Amino acid sequence: MKSLWDACGVTYKFTTPYHPQSNGLVERFNKTLKGMIGGLPEAMRRKWDILLPCLLFAYRDVPQRGVGFSPFELLYGYPVRGPLSIVKEGLERAPKAPPQDVVSYMLALRNQMTRFWKEAQSNLEASQEVMKRWYDQKATLVEFQPGDKVWVMEPVEPRALQDRWSGPFEVKERKGEATYLVDLQTPRNPLRVLHVNRLKAHFERSEVNMLLVTDEGMEEESEPLPDLLFAQEGDGSVKGVILSDSLTLNQKGDCYELLEQFSPLFSLTPGLTHLCAHDIDNGDSLPVKNKIYRVSDKVKASIKEEVSKMLALRVIEKSSSPWASPVVLVPKATAPGAKPELRFCVDYRGLNSVTRTDAHPIPRADELVDRLGAAKFLSTFDLTSGYWQIALTEGAKERSAFSTPDGHYQFWVMPFG
């Protein structure tokens, strides 16, 4: 067999399992043929094996987009005379070509087939280049080293509650540019050559990245819930405000004097305001009351501590309202390498589903730029880092509430100013 390959110029290559791109011509033909069989009428589809020669005849008569010729033309050097071609010739009644001797016919056929092959090769290379550009737009370079842990994508479509990825498994060897030898830890033939598209890197999880809402997966040495209200360092004084180096010493001094006049605004402790209020309009809908989520005893103690702090700050108050939404702990996005944090949140999806939203007009960006055109100094303020004013109103008591394992509370938060 190897001598036959050498004589025919065949290059033998391995294909990885469940990666059809590595054997694209065969897999694309199988897909096309299955589509043709599926397009048959129901009565004819049951005897597809008998009609298979007819389907193959139709397939070989159609030019392929990649090469620009039909398979019949590339094999025999002229288009096939199918039923439609015979009908067309009878309608057109074109004059027959003069007879030609065998030598002239063979020379013309050889020249024509050589031209066909060159054009097909050129068209195929151009088509492959276009497909490669499209593929590379979303492709990313992924490399693994021997000893790395990876997850392997299952070849079959998983069920509703079945994970599509299995592992982690260990990479034993890199076989090629995009193939790796992976130990699947199976009794028979554990080492398999897999394509990199079926692999993804495995990362060890830390406990703080888990949502602490259940008793499962908790250990005694797990870190406590972060202090979400006082997570920032420092006392929040104006001395910590960073001014631009482009300002002179006198200008910086004037800025610090202005900041000292409004120093209460730079406190890390949330304050209260009675200057404005807001009411949630949910029409005539019935109260939305969702059950609280199950949490472990350790997390329950941390939640109780946070609730006590918010009660002391008067940002919440005890409530017996029929409206209730559960507390959830959401991982907070941090910088790479930084310690993960959790955010104390409330699941208000039920309340939002019955709330009538307000239409807030958004100003035009060009008008805002025109208003800032005459300014000499521009400053930016981060209003998301704790500088919030809290308003408790009678109208909001039965409008926003949340439940914890030890009680039911209601509150309303709005930005300062």
Coordinates of N, CA and C in Angstrom, one line a residue, residues 245-329:
D245 N -0.9 66.6 38.0 CA 0.4 67.3 38.2 C 0.5 68.5 37.3
S246 N -0.4 68.7 36.4 CA -0.4 69.9 35.5 C -0.7 71.1 36.3
L247 N -1.3 71.0 37.4 CA -1.7 72.2 38.3 C -0.5 72.7 39.0
T248 N -0.5 74.0 39.2 CA 0.6 74.6 40.0 C 0.3 74.5 41.4
L249 N 1.3 74.8 42.3 CA 1.1 74.7 43.7 C 0.0 75.6 44.2
N250 N -0.1 76.8 43.7 CA -1.2 77.7 44.1 C -2.6 77.1 43.7
Q251 N -2.6 76.5 42.5 CA -3.9 75.9 42.0 C -4.3 74.7 42.9
K252 N -3.3 73.9 43.2 CA -3.5 72.8 44.1 C -4.0 73.2 45.5
G253 N -3.4 74.3 46.0 CA -3.9 74.8 47.3 C -5.3 75.3 47.2
D254 N -5.7 76.0 46.1 CA -7.1 76.4 46.0 C -8.0 75.2 45.9
C255 N -7.6 74.2 45.2 CA -8.4 73.0 45.1 C -8.6 72.3 46.5
Y256 N -7.6 72.2 47.3 CA -7.7 71.6 48.6 C -8.6 72.5 49.5
E257 N -8.5 73.8 49.4 CA -9.4 74.6 50.2 C -10.8 74.4 49.8
L258 N -11.1 74.2 48.5 CA -12.5 74.0 48.1 C -12.9 72.6 48.6
L259 N -12.0 71.6 48.6 CA -12.4 70.3 49.0 C -12.6 70.3 50.5
E260 N -11.9 71.1 51.3 CA -12.1 71.2 52.7 C -13.5 71.7 53.1
Q261 N -14.0 72.6 52.2 CA -15.3 73.2 52.5 C -16.4 72.1 52.3
F262 N -16.2 71.1 51.5 CA -17.1 70.1 51.2 C -16.6 68.7 51.7
S263 N -15.8 68.8 52.7 CA -15.2 67.5 53.2 C -16.2 66.5 53.6
P264 N -17.4 66.8 54.1 CA -18.4 65.7 54.5 C -18.8 64.9 53.3
L265 N -18.6 65.4 52.1 CA -19.0 64.6 50.9 C -18.0 63.5 50.6
F266 N -16.8 63.6 51.2 CA -15.7 62.6 51.0 C -15.7 61.6 52.1
S267 N -16.7 61.4 52.9 CA -16.7 60.4 53.9 C -17.0 59.1 53.3
L268 N -16.4 58.0 53.8 CA -16.7 56.7 53.4 C -18.0 56.1 54.0
T269 N -18.5 56.8 55.0 CA -19.8 56.4 55.6 C -21.0 56.9 54.8
P270 N -21.9 56.1 54.4 CA -23.1 56.7 53.6 C -23.9 57.6 54.5
G271 N -24.4 58.7 54.0 CA -25.2 59.6 54.7 C -26.7 59.6 54.3
L272 N -27.4 60.5 54.8 CA -28.9 60.6 54.5 C -29.2 61.9 53.9
T273 N -30.2 62.0 53.1 CA -30.8 63.2 52.6 C -32.3 63.1 52.5
H274 N -32.9 64.3 52.7 CA -34.4 64.4 52.6 C -34.8 65.4 51.5
L275 N -33.8 65.7 50.7 CA -34.1 66.7 49.6 C -34.9 66.2 48.5
C276 N -34.9 64.9 48.3 CA -35.6 64.3 47.2 C -36.0 62.9 47.5
A277 N -36.9 62.4 46.8 CA -37.4 61.0 47.0 C -37.9 60.4 45.7
H278 N -38.0 59.1 45.7 CA -38.4 58.5 44.5 C -39.3 57.3 44.9
D279 N -40.3 57.1 44.1 CA -41.3 56.0 44.4 C -41.3 55.0 43.2
I280 N -41.4 53.8 43.5 CA -41.4 52.7 42.4 C -42.9 52.5 42.1
D281 N -43.2 52.7 40.8 CA -44.6 52.6 40.3 C -44.8 51.2 39.8
N282 N -45.5 50.3 40.5 CA -45.8 49.0 40.0 C -47.3 48.8 39.8
G283 N -48.1 49.9 39.7 CA -49.5 49.8 39.3 C -50.3 49.1 40.3
D284 N -51.2 48.3 39.8 CA -52.1 47.5 40.7 C -51.7 46.0 40.8
S285 N -50.4 45.8 40.6 CA -49.9 44.4 40.6 C -49.9 43.9 42.1
L286 N -50.0 42.6 42.2 CA -50.0 42.0 43.5 C -48.5 42.0 44.0
P287 N -48.4 42.0 45.3 CA -47.0 42.0 45.9 C -46.2 40.7 45.4
V288 N -44.9 41.0 45.1 CA -44.0 40.0 44.7 C -43.2 39.5 45.9
K289 N -43.3 38.3 46.3 CA -42.6 37.7 47.5 C -42.0 36.5 47.1
N290 N -40.6 36.5 47.0 CA -39.8 35.3 46.7 C -39.2 34.7 47.9
K291 N -39.0 33.4 47.9 CA -38.4 32.8 49.0 C -36.9 33.1 49.1
I292 N -36.4 33.1 50.3 CA -34.9 33.4 50.5 C -34.1 32.2 50.0
Y293 N -32.9 32.4 49.6 CA -32.0 31.4 49.2 C -31.4 30.7 50.4
R294 N -31.1 29.4 50.2 CA -30.4 28.7 51.3 C -29.0 29.1 51.4
V295 N -28.5 29.3 52.6 CA -27.1 29.7 52.8 C -26.5 28.9 54.0
S296 N -25.2 28.8 54.1 CA -24.6 28.1 55.2 C -24.6 28.9 56.4
D297 N -24.4 28.2 57.6 CA -24.4 29.0 58.8 C -23.3 30.0 58.9
K298 N -22.1 29.7 58.3 CA -21.0 30.7 58.3 C -21.4 31.9 57.5
V299 N -22.0 31.7 56.3 CA -22.4 32.9 55.5 C -23.6 33.6 56.2
K300 N -24.4 32.8 56.8 CA -25.6 33.5 57.5 C -25.1 34.4 58.6
A301 N -24.1 34.1 59.3 CA -23.5 35.0 60.3 C -22.9 36.2 59.7
S302 N -22.3 36.1 58.5 CA -21.7 37.2 57.9 C -22.8 38.2 57.3
I303 N -23.8 37.6 56.8 CA -24.9 38.4 56.3 C -25.6 39.2 57.4
K304 N -25.8 38.5 58.6 CA -26.4 39.1 59.7 C -25.5 40.3 60.2
E305 N -24.2 40.1 60.2 CA -23.3 41.2 60.6 C -23.4 42.4 59.6
E306 N -23.5 42.2 58.3 CA -23.7 43.3 57.3 C -25.0 44.0 57.5
V307 N -26.1 43.2 57.8 CA -27.4 43.8 58.0 C -27.3 44.7 59.3
S308 N -26.6 44.2 60.3 CA -26.5 45.1 61.6 C -25.8 46.4 61.3
K309 N -24.8 46.3 60.5 CA -24.1 47.6 60.1 C -25.0 48.5 59.3
M310 N -25.8 48.0 58.4 CA -26.7 48.8 57.6 C -27.8 49.4 58.5
L311 N -28.2 48.6 59.5 CA -29.2 49.2 60.4 C -28.7 50.3 61.2
A312 N -27.4 50.2 61.6 CA -26.8 51.2 62.4 C -26.6 52.5 61.6
L313 N -26.3 52.3 60.3 CA -26.2 53.5 59.4 C -27.5 54.1 58.9
R314 N -28.6 53.4 59.3 CA -30.0 53.8 58.9 C -30.2 53.8 57.4
V315 N -29.5 53.0 56.7 CA -29.8 52.8 55.3 C -30.9 51.8 55.0
I316 N -31.2 51.0 56.1 CA -32.3 50.1 56.0 C -33.1 50.1 57.3
E317 N -34.3 49.6 57.3 CA -35.1 49.5 58.5 C -35.9 48.2 58.5
K318 N -36.3 47.8 59.6 CA -37.2 46.6 59.7 C -38.5 46.8 59.0
S319 N -39.0 45.8 58.4 CA -40.2 45.9 57.6 C -41.0 44.6 57.7
S320 N -42.3 44.8 57.6 CA -43.3 43.7 57.5 C -44.0 43.7 56.2
S321 N -43.4 44.3 55.2 CA -44.1 44.4 53.9 C -44.3 43.1 53.2
P322 N -45.4 43.0 52.4 CA -45.6 41.7 51.7 C -44.6 41.6 50.5
W323 N -43.9 42.7 50.2 CA -42.9 42.6 49.1 C -41.6 42.1 49.7
A324 N -41.0 41.1 49.0 CA -39.8 40.5 49.5 C -39.0 39.9 48.4
S325 N -37.7 40.2 48.4 CA -36.8 39.6 47.4 C -35.6 39.0 48.1
P326 N -35.0 37.9 47.6 CA -33.9 37.3 48.3 C -32.6 38.0 48.1
V327 N -31.7 37.8 49.1 CA -30.4 38.3 49.0 C -29.5 37.3 48.3
V328 N -28.6 37.8 47.4 CA -27.6 37.0 46.7 C -26.3 37.6 46.9
L329 N -25.2 36.7 46.7 CA -23.8 37.2 46.8 C -23.2 37.0 45.5

